[in-house]
Amino acid sequence: MKEFGLIGTSLRHSFSKDYFNQFFEDNNIDACYKNYELDSIEELPKLIEKNNLICGLNVTIPFKQVISSYLDVINPKAKEVGAVNVIEIIRENGHTKLIGHNTDILGFKYSISPMLKKYHTDALILGTGGASKAVDYVLRELSINTLFVSRSKKSKNKIITYDELNEDLFKKHLLIINCTPCGTWPNIDTYPPINYQWTTSKHIFYDLVYNPQLTSFMQKAKEKGATIKNGLEMLHLQAEYAWKIWNSNKSDI
């Protein structure tokens, strides 16, 4: 039986395990999916060495950006983004090769694209973690200007703090994507510290969080007439593309 799995530090409420095991059952696939909680990314080589049944892995917080040095090859798009969420594992002639991919890119692209109007030319990306890099890549590919919002000022361009986010900037950026874990169960009462009073009916509030389905971030925007969407469809799409990589060796994804 082939094994697949998810690596991260806290995986108790992860989406992937139930999704893939149900997928395997529904399609009579002789495989299983497990959660592999790691205290450090340094534990990855030992995990793969000890279990030669593992054929592919998903990667989540906090390893998406630090995993690159443990990979043999990184897909060009994933390299440009600077984050990996899928590992393809090839075992041949006693050698193991790890290839990094980013399916968040396609998952977000096909989830957000149908929502966009001509006036969605500027976007605020809340958070600077691995998922935010894929979001930024997609939006720039769609010719949408991006501005990161973070709790602390960093020595990078295109980043402001929440304190620097004024009404003019808010109303110019009609697409707002939450790439932080704020609002994730069980901390459902938390939300990014922006001024929701500035929200208009032209705004789209997209939350990568999917549990709960309606986050406080989304609820506050909905009350002001904004269009809202959570990250569940993106998760389904990125998982489908991950399976294509593992099952069909589609290294161009």
PDB file of C-alpha atoms in Angstrom:
ATOM      1  CA  MET A   1       0.000   0.000   0.000  1.00  0.00           C
ATOM      2  CA  LYS A   2       1.271   3.421  -0.949  1.00  0.00           C
ATOM      3  CA  GLU A   3       1.365   6.120   1.711  1.00  0.00           C
ATOM      4  CA  PHE A   4       0.945   9.859   1.430  1.00  0.00           C
ATOM      5  CA  GLY A   5       0.825  12.437   4.168  1.00  0.00           C
ATOM      6  CA  LEU A   6       1.053  15.910   5.590  1.00  0.00           C
ATOM      7  CA  ILE A   7       3.968  17.427   7.485  1.00  0.00           C
ATOM      8  CA  GLY A   8       3.627  20.351   9.861  1.00  0.00           C
ATOM      9  CA  THR A   9       3.726  21.090  13.573  1.00  0.00           C
ATOM     10  CA  SER A  10       0.036  21.015  14.561  1.00  0.00           C
ATOM     11  CA  LEU A  11      -2.135  18.837  12.348  1.00  0.00           C
ATOM     12  CA  ARG A  12      -5.008  17.712  14.565  1.00  0.00           C
ATOM     13  CA  HIS A  13      -7.606  19.692  12.600  1.00  0.00           C
ATOM     14  CA  SER A  14      -6.072  19.392   9.142  1.00  0.00           C
ATOM     15  CA  PHE A  15      -8.192  19.028   6.010  1.00  0.00           C
ATOM     16  CA  SER A  16      -5.955  16.726   4.014  1.00  0.00           C
ATOM     17  CA  LYS A  17      -6.129  13.447   5.943  1.00  0.00           C
ATOM     18  CA  ASP A  18      -9.914  13.008   5.777  1.00  0.00           C
ATOM     19  CA  TYR A  19     -10.079  14.347   2.225  1.00  0.00           C
ATOM     20  CA  PHE A  20      -7.516  11.990   0.742  1.00  0.00           C
ATOM     21  CA  ASN A  21      -8.551   8.882   2.668  1.00  0.00           C
ATOM     22  CA  GLN A  22     -12.142   9.404   1.521  1.00  0.00           C
ATOM     23  CA  PHE A  23     -10.869   9.965  -2.023  1.00  0.00           C
ATOM     24  CA  PHE A  24      -8.871   6.721  -1.891  1.00  0.00           C
ATOM     25  CA  GLU A  25     -11.885   4.800  -0.566  1.00  0.00           C
ATOM     26  CA  ASP A  26     -14.281   6.237  -3.140  1.00  0.00           C
ATOM     27  CA  ASN A  27     -11.948   5.404  -6.014  1.00  0.00           C
ATOM     28  CA  ASN A  28     -10.750   1.992  -4.769  1.00  0.00           C
ATOM     29  CA  ILE A  29      -7.159   3.190  -4.555  1.00  0.00           C
ATOM     30  CA  ASP A  30      -4.818   1.072  -2.443  1.00  0.00           C
ATOM     31  CA  ALA A  31      -3.309   3.935  -0.493  1.00  0.00           C
ATOM     32  CA  CYS A  32      -3.605   5.749   2.806  1.00  0.00           C
ATOM     33  CA  TYR A  33      -2.888   9.268   4.040  1.00  0.00           C
ATOM     34  CA  LYS A  34      -1.349  10.099   7.408  1.00  0.00           C
ATOM     35  CA  ASN A  35      -0.453  13.160   9.426  1.00  0.00           C
ATOM     36  CA  TYR A  36       3.221  13.445  10.335  1.00  0.00           C
ATOM     37  CA  GLU A  37       3.721  16.040  13.035  1.00  0.00           C
ATOM     38  CA  LEU A  38       7.325  17.223  13.107  1.00  0.00           C
ATOM     39  CA  ASP A  39       8.875  19.430  15.763  1.00  0.00           C
ATOM     40  CA  SER A  40      11.491  20.564  13.258  1.00  0.00           C
ATOM     41  CA  ILE A  41      11.990  20.342   9.504  1.00  0.00           C
ATOM     42  CA  GLU A  42      15.279  18.613  10.318  1.00  0.00           C
ATOM     43  CA  GLU A  43      13.230  15.488  11.090  1.00  0.00           C
ATOM     44  CA  LEU A  44      12.101  15.155   7.446  1.00  0.00           C
ATOM     45  CA  PRO A  45      15.017  13.067   6.081  1.00  0.00           C
ATOM     46  CA  LYS A  46      14.622  10.512   8.853  1.00  0.00           C
ATOM     47  CA  LEU A  47      10.863  10.263   8.231  1.00  0.00           C
ATOM     48  CA  ILE A  48      11.374   9.510   4.547  1.00  0.00           C
ATOM     49  CA  GLU A  49      14.282   7.149   5.177  1.00  0.00           C
ATOM     50  CA  LYS A  50      12.394   5.101   7.794  1.00  0.00           C
ATOM     51  CA  ASN A  51       9.209   4.758   5.745  1.00  0.00           C
ATOM     52  CA  ASN A  52       9.866   3.725   2.149  1.00  0.00           C
ATOM     53  CA  LEU A  53       6.132   3.477   1.442  1.00  0.00           C
ATOM     54  CA  ILE A  54       5.728   7.268   1.459  1.00  0.00           C
ATOM     55  CA  CYS A  55       5.268   8.439  -2.142  1.00  0.00           C
ATOM     56  CA  GLY A  56       4.268  12.059  -1.605  1.00  0.00           C
ATOM     57  CA  LEU A  57       3.782  14.697   1.046  1.00  0.00           C
ATOM     58  CA  ASN A  58       1.854  17.892   1.556  1.00  0.00           C
ATOM     59  CA  VAL A  59       3.579  20.672   3.478  1.00  0.00           C
ATOM     60  CA  THR A  60       1.902  23.136   5.812  1.00  0.00           C
ATOM     61  CA  ILE A  61       2.756  25.693   8.517  1.00  0.00           C
ATOM     62  CA  PRO A  62       5.544  26.381   9.362  1.00  0.00           C
ATOM     63  CA  PHE A  63       7.606  24.486   6.783  1.00  0.00           C
ATOM     64  CA  LYS A  64       6.527  25.839   3.376  1.00  0.00           C
ATOM     65  CA  GLN A  65       9.393  28.326   3.121  1.00  0.00           C
ATOM     66  CA  VAL A  66      12.161  26.486   4.985  1.00  0.00           C
ATOM     67  CA  ILE A  67      11.836  23.122   3.262  1.00  0.00           C
ATOM     68  CA  SER A  68      13.691  24.085   0.076  1.00  0.00           C
ATOM     69  CA  SER A  69      17.145  23.111   1.356  1.00  0.00           C
ATOM     70  CA  TYR A  70      15.913  19.535   1.885  1.00  0.00           C
ATOM     71  CA  LEU A  71      14.760  19.096  -1.709  1.00  0.00           C
ATOM     72  CA  ASP A  72      16.716  17.875  -4.720  1.00  0.00           C
ATOM     73  CA  VAL A  73      14.674  19.779  -7.296  1.00  0.00           C
ATOM     74  CA  ILE A  74      12.171  22.631  -7.018  1.00  0.00           C
ATOM     75  CA  ASN A  75       9.585  23.350  -9.692  1.00  0.00           C
ATOM     76  CA  PRO A  76      10.359  26.759 -11.291  1.00  0.00           C
ATOM     77  CA  LYS A  77       7.037  28.287 -10.167  1.00  0.00           C
ATOM     78  CA  ALA A  78       7.531  27.082  -6.603  1.00  0.00           C
ATOM     79  CA  LYS A  79      11.066  28.438  -6.659  1.00  0.00           C
ATOM     80  CA  GLU A  80       9.857  31.844  -7.820  1.00  0.00           C
ATOM     81  CA  VAL A  81       7.164  31.895  -5.155  1.00  0.00           C
ATOM     82  CA  GLY A  82       9.639  30.810  -2.495  1.00  0.00           C
ATOM     83  CA  ALA A  83       7.293  28.265  -0.939  1.00  0.00           C
ATOM     84  CA  VAL A  84       6.557  24.561  -1.393  1.00  0.00           C
ATOM     85  CA  ASN A  85       3.366  22.761  -0.340  1.00  0.00           C
ATOM     86  CA  VAL A  86       3.749  19.453  -2.215  1.00  0.00           C
ATOM     87  CA  ILE A  87       6.670  17.027  -2.301  1.00  0.00           C
ATOM     88  CA  GLU A  88       6.927  14.414  -5.022  1.00  0.00           C
ATOM     89  CA  ILE A  89       9.042  11.450  -3.877  1.00  0.00           C
ATOM     90  CA  ILE A  90      10.747   9.304  -6.511  1.00  0.00           C
ATOM     91  CA  ARG A  91      12.565   6.149  -5.389  1.00  0.00           C
ATOM     92  CA  GLU A  92      14.690   4.462  -8.042  1.00  0.00           C
ATOM     93  CA  ASN A  93      17.684   2.117  -7.842  1.00  0.00           C
ATOM     94  CA  GLY A  94      18.139   2.686  -4.135  1.00  0.00           C
ATOM     95  CA  HIS A  95      18.087   6.462  -4.476  1.00  0.00           C
ATOM     96  CA  THR A  96      15.411   8.866  -3.265  1.00  0.00           C
ATOM     97  CA  LYS A  97      14.690  12.130  -5.066  1.00  0.00           C
ATOM     98  CA  LEU A  98      12.526  14.882  -3.563  1.00  0.00           C
ATOM     99  CA  ILE A  99      10.847  17.378  -5.902  1.00  0.00           C
ATOM    100  CA  GLY A 100       9.069  20.451  -4.531  1.00  0.00           C
ATOM    101  CA  HIS A 101       5.903  21.935  -6.063  1.00  0.00           C
ATOM    102  CA  ASN A 102       3.382  24.610  -5.167  1.00  0.00           C
ATOM    103  CA  THR A 103      -0.233  23.696  -5.917  1.00  0.00           C
ATOM    104  CA  ASP A 104      -1.515  26.622  -3.849  1.00  0.00           C
ATOM    105  CA  ILE A 105      -0.832  28.661  -6.980  1.00  0.00           C
ATOM    106  CA  LEU A 106      -3.372  26.885  -9.165  1.00  0.00           C
ATOM    107  CA  GLY A 107      -5.779  26.324  -6.281  1.00  0.00           C
ATOM    108  CA  PHE A 108      -5.993  30.029  -5.505  1.00  0.00           C
ATOM    109  CA  LYS A 109      -5.989  31.112  -9.146  1.00  0.00           C
ATOM    110  CA  TYR A 110      -9.003  29.053 -10.167  1.00  0.00           C
ATOM    111  CA  SER A 111     -10.836  29.845  -6.952  1.00  0.00           C
ATOM    112  CA  ILE A 112     -10.459  33.635  -7.092  1.00  0.00           C
ATOM    113  CA  SER A 113     -10.626  34.282 -10.851  1.00  0.00           C
ATOM    114  CA  PRO A 114     -14.417  33.917 -11.326  1.00  0.00           C
ATOM    115  CA  MET A 115     -15.003  36.538  -8.631  1.00  0.00           C
ATOM    116  CA  LEU A 116     -12.935  39.313 -10.134  1.00  0.00           C
ATOM    117  CA  LYS A 117     -14.324  42.423 -11.810  1.00  0.00           C
ATOM    118  CA  LYS A 118     -12.489  45.002 -13.909  1.00  0.00           C
ATOM    119  CA  TYR A 119     -12.191  47.325 -10.933  1.00  0.00           C
ATOM    120  CA  HIS A 120     -10.304  44.755  -8.829  1.00  0.00           C
ATOM    121  CA  THR A 121      -6.917  46.153  -9.802  1.00  0.00           C
ATOM    122  CA  ASP A 122      -5.306  46.321  -6.354  1.00  0.00           C
ATOM    123  CA  ALA A 123      -5.147  43.816  -3.511  1.00  0.00           C
ATOM    124  CA  LEU A 124      -4.138  43.747   0.146  1.00  0.00           C
ATOM    125  CA  ILE A 125      -2.512  40.519   1.292  1.00  0.00           C
ATOM    126  CA  LEU A 126      -2.766  40.096   5.052  1.00  0.00           C
ATOM    127  CA  GLY A 127       0.210  38.095   6.304  1.00  0.00           C
ATOM    128  CA  THR A 128       3.609  37.209   4.882  1.00  0.00           C
ATOM    129  CA  GLY A 129       3.804  33.415   5.337  1.00  0.00           C
ATOM    130  CA  GLY A 130       4.197  30.719   2.704  1.00  0.00           C
ATOM    131  CA  ALA A 131       0.607  30.810   1.446  1.00  0.00           C
ATOM    132  CA  SER A 132       0.781  34.570   0.967  1.00  0.00           C
ATOM    133  CA  LYS A 133       3.627  34.122  -1.501  1.00  0.00           C
ATOM    134  CA  ALA A 134       1.458  31.934  -3.754  1.00  0.00           C
ATOM    135  CA  VAL A 135      -1.384  34.460  -3.504  1.00  0.00           C
ATOM    136  CA  ASP A 136       0.956  37.285  -4.488  1.00  0.00           C
ATOM    137  CA  TYR A 137       2.289  35.268  -7.444  1.00  0.00           C
ATOM    138  CA  VAL A 138      -1.214  34.598  -8.770  1.00  0.00           C
ATOM    139  CA  LEU A 139      -2.438  38.165  -8.385  1.00  0.00           C
ATOM    140  CA  ARG A 140       0.605  39.586 -10.160  1.00  0.00           C
ATOM    141  CA  GLU A 141       0.040  37.010 -12.910  1.00  0.00           C
ATOM    142  CA  LEU A 142      -3.504  38.402 -13.194  1.00  0.00           C
ATOM    143  CA  SER A 143      -2.084  41.956 -13.441  1.00  0.00           C
ATOM    144  CA  ILE A 144      -3.352  42.928  -9.988  1.00  0.00           C
ATOM    145  CA  ASN A 145      -1.133  45.160  -7.874  1.00  0.00           C
ATOM    146  CA  THR A 146      -0.379  43.759  -4.421  1.00  0.00           C
ATOM    147  CA  LEU A 147       0.503  45.217  -1.046  1.00  0.00           C
ATOM    148  CA  PHE A 148       1.363  43.071   1.975  1.00  0.00           C
ATOM    149  CA  VAL A 149       0.100  44.008   5.423  1.00  0.00           C
ATOM    150  CA  SER A 150       2.019  42.666   8.410  1.00  0.00           C
ATOM    151  CA  ARG A 151       2.113  43.184  12.171  1.00  0.00           C
ATOM    152  CA  SER A 152       5.728  44.288  11.976  1.00  0.00           C
ATOM    153  CA  LYS A 153       7.627  46.404   9.481  1.00  0.00           C
ATOM    154  CA  LYS A 154      10.078  44.313   7.513  1.00  0.00           C
ATOM    155  CA  SER A 155      12.923  45.361   5.278  1.00  0.00           C
ATOM    156  CA  LYS A 156      11.045  44.439   2.117  1.00  0.00           C
ATOM    157  CA  ASN A 157       9.181  46.456  -0.449  1.00  0.00           C
ATOM    158  CA  LYS A 158       5.404  46.268  -0.724  1.00  0.00           C
ATOM    159  CA  ILE A 159       4.892  45.711   3.021  1.00  0.00           C
ATOM    160  CA  ILE A 160       3.092  48.015   5.431  1.00  0.00           C
ATOM    161  CA  THR A 161       1.946  47.507   9.010  1.00  0.00           C
ATOM    162  CA  TYR A 162      -1.678  47.374  10.080  1.00  0.00           C
ATOM    163  CA  ASP A 163      -1.178  50.793  11.695  1.00  0.00           C
ATOM    164  CA  GLU A 164      -0.187  52.218   8.315  1.00  0.00           C
ATOM    165  CA  LEU A 165      -3.309  50.944   6.581  1.00  0.00           C
ATOM    166  CA  ASN A 166      -5.397  54.093   6.174  1.00  0.00           C
ATOM    167  CA  GLU A 167      -8.833  54.638   4.653  1.00  0.00           C
ATOM    168  CA  ASP A 168      -7.508  55.722   1.250  1.00  0.00           C
ATOM    169  CA  LEU A 169      -5.398  52.587   0.883  1.00  0.00           C
ATOM    170  CA  PHE A 170      -8.255  50.422   2.091  1.00  0.00           C
ATOM    171  CA  LYS A 171     -10.727  51.808  -0.426  1.00  0.00           C
ATOM    172  CA  LYS A 172      -8.212  51.624  -3.263  1.00  0.00           C
ATOM    173  CA  HIS A 173      -7.495  47.942  -2.634  1.00  0.00           C
ATOM    174  CA  LEU A 174     -10.846  46.295  -3.318  1.00  0.00           C
ATOM    175  CA  LEU A 175      -9.511  42.767  -2.947  1.00  0.00           C
ATOM    176  CA  ILE A 176      -8.444  41.733   0.561  1.00  0.00           C
ATOM    177  CA  ILE A 177      -7.029  38.259   1.207  1.00  0.00           C
ATOM    178  CA  ASN A 178      -6.430  36.903   4.685  1.00  0.00           C
ATOM    179  CA  CYS A 179      -3.364  34.669   4.617  1.00  0.00           C
ATOM    180  CA  THR A 180      -2.975  34.610   8.403  1.00  0.00           C
ATOM    181  CA  PRO A 181      -4.322  31.888  10.722  1.00  0.00           C
ATOM    182  CA  CYS A 182      -6.524  34.459  12.500  1.00  0.00           C
ATOM    183  CA  GLY A 183     -10.009  33.081  13.006  1.00  0.00           C
ATOM    184  CA  THR A 184      -9.067  29.427  12.623  1.00  0.00           C
ATOM    185  CA  TRP A 185     -10.899  27.025  14.933  1.00  0.00           C
ATOM    186  CA  PRO A 186     -10.808  27.005  17.937  1.00  0.00           C
ATOM    187  CA  ASN A 187      -9.826  30.705  18.000  1.00  0.00           C
ATOM    188  CA  ILE A 188     -12.888  31.683  15.981  1.00  0.00           C
ATOM    189  CA  ASP A 189     -13.325  35.102  17.599  1.00  0.00           C
ATOM    190  CA  THR A 190      -9.992  36.412  16.327  1.00  0.00           C
ATOM    191  CA  TYR A 191      -9.603  38.380  13.084  1.00  0.00           C
ATOM    192  CA  PRO A 192      -7.029  40.564  11.341  1.00  0.00           C
ATOM    193  CA  PRO A 193      -6.888  44.054  12.935  1.00  0.00           C
ATOM    194  CA  ILE A 194      -8.160  46.154  10.026  1.00  0.00           C
ATOM    195  CA  ASN A 195     -10.899  48.802  10.047  1.00  0.00           C
ATOM    196  CA  TYR A 196     -13.906  46.937   8.679  1.00  0.00           C
ATOM    197  CA  GLN A 197     -15.958  50.154   8.743  1.00  0.00           C
ATOM    198  CA  TRP A 198     -14.208  51.165   5.503  1.00  0.00           C
ATOM    199  CA  THR A 199     -15.549  48.118   3.642  1.00  0.00           C
ATOM    200  CA  THR A 200     -17.667  48.748   0.527  1.00  0.00           C
ATOM    201  CA  SER A 201     -19.927  46.602  -1.626  1.00  0.00           C
ATOM    202  CA  LYS A 202     -17.173  46.467  -4.257  1.00  0.00           C
ATOM    203  CA  HIS A 203     -14.762  44.748  -1.906  1.00  0.00           C
ATOM    204  CA  ILE A 204     -13.965  41.044  -2.036  1.00  0.00           C
ATOM    205  CA  PHE A 205     -12.834  39.507   1.254  1.00  0.00           C
ATOM    206  CA  TYR A 206     -11.179  36.132   0.619  1.00  0.00           C
ATOM    207  CA  ASP A 207     -10.124  34.088   3.644  1.00  0.00           C
ATOM    208  CA  LEU A 208      -7.702  31.195   3.224  1.00  0.00           C
ATOM    209  CA  VAL A 209      -9.095  29.888   6.511  1.00  0.00           C
ATOM    210  CA  TYR A 210     -11.817  27.283   5.937  1.00  0.00           C
ATOM    211  CA  ASN A 211     -12.669  26.164   9.471  1.00  0.00           C
ATOM    212  CA  PRO A 212     -15.065  27.684  10.451  1.00  0.00           C
ATOM    213  CA  GLN A 213     -16.727  28.207   7.081  1.00  0.00           C
ATOM    214  CA  LEU A 214     -17.731  31.743   8.071  1.00  0.00           C
ATOM    215  CA  THR A 215     -14.866  33.447   9.896  1.00  0.00           C
ATOM    216  CA  SER A 216     -15.125  36.685  11.839  1.00  0.00           C
ATOM    217  CA  PHE A 217     -13.104  38.321   9.063  1.00  0.00           C
ATOM    218  CA  MET A 218     -15.733  37.283   6.528  1.00  0.00           C
ATOM    219  CA  GLN A 219     -18.704  38.058   8.754  1.00  0.00           C
ATOM    220  CA  LYS A 220     -17.561  41.622   9.410  1.00  0.00           C
ATOM    221  CA  ALA A 221     -17.100  42.199   5.678  1.00  0.00           C
ATOM    222  CA  LYS A 222     -20.445  40.614   4.822  1.00  0.00           C
ATOM    223  CA  GLU A 223     -22.220  42.988   7.193  1.00  0.00           C
ATOM    224  CA  LYS A 224     -20.865  45.881   5.099  1.00  0.00           C
ATOM    225  CA  GLY A 225     -22.032  44.374   1.801  1.00  0.00           C
ATOM    226  CA  ALA A 226     -18.752  42.889   0.596  1.00  0.00           C
ATOM    227  CA  THR A 227     -18.457  39.651  -1.369  1.00  0.00           C
ATOM    228  CA  ILE A 228     -16.879  36.906   0.741  1.00  0.00           C
ATOM    229  CA  LYS A 229     -15.334  33.490   0.203  1.00  0.00           C
ATOM    230  CA  ASN A 230     -13.395  31.029   2.339  1.00  0.00           C
ATOM    231  CA  GLY A 231     -10.474  28.816   1.373  1.00  0.00           C
ATOM    232  CA  LEU A 232     -12.244  25.452   1.115  1.00  0.00           C
ATOM    233  CA  GLU A 233     -12.473  25.413  -2.690  1.00  0.00           C
ATOM    234  CA  MET A 234      -8.812  26.401  -2.915  1.00  0.00           C
ATOM    235  CA  LEU A 235      -7.936  23.485  -0.624  1.00  0.00           C
ATOM    236  CA  HIS A 236      -9.880  21.041  -2.773  1.00  0.00           C
ATOM    237  CA  LEU A 237      -8.244  22.338  -5.940  1.00  0.00           C
ATOM    238  CA  GLN A 238      -4.704  22.281  -4.586  1.00  0.00           C
ATOM    239  CA  ALA A 239      -5.297  18.738  -3.303  1.00  0.00           C
ATOM    240  CA  GLU A 240      -6.499  17.617  -6.740  1.00  0.00           C
ATOM    241  CA  TYR A 241      -3.363  19.032  -8.346  1.00  0.00           C
ATOM    242  CA  ALA A 242      -1.206  17.373  -5.688  1.00  0.00           C
ATOM    243  CA  TRP A 243      -2.717  14.008  -6.604  1.00  0.00           C
ATOM    244  CA  LYS A 244      -2.014  14.630 -10.290  1.00  0.00           C
ATOM    245  CA  ILE A 245       1.623  15.235  -9.426  1.00  0.00           C
ATOM    246  CA  TRP A 246       1.918  12.112  -7.271  1.00  0.00           C
ATOM    247  CA  ASN A 247      -0.040   9.900  -9.627  1.00  0.00           C
ATOM    248  CA  SER A 248       0.984  11.148 -13.057  1.00  0.00           C
ATOM    249  CA  ASN A 249       4.415  12.717 -12.601  1.00  0.00           C
ATOM    250  CA  LYS A 250       3.134  16.042 -13.971  1.00  0.00           C
ATOM    251  CA  SER A 251       6.170  18.024 -12.934  1.00  0.00           C
ATOM    252  CA  ASP A 252       4.980  21.157 -14.756  1.00  0.00           C
ATOM    253  CA  ILE A 253       2.185  21.795 -12.216  1.00  0.00           C
TER     254      ILE A 253
END
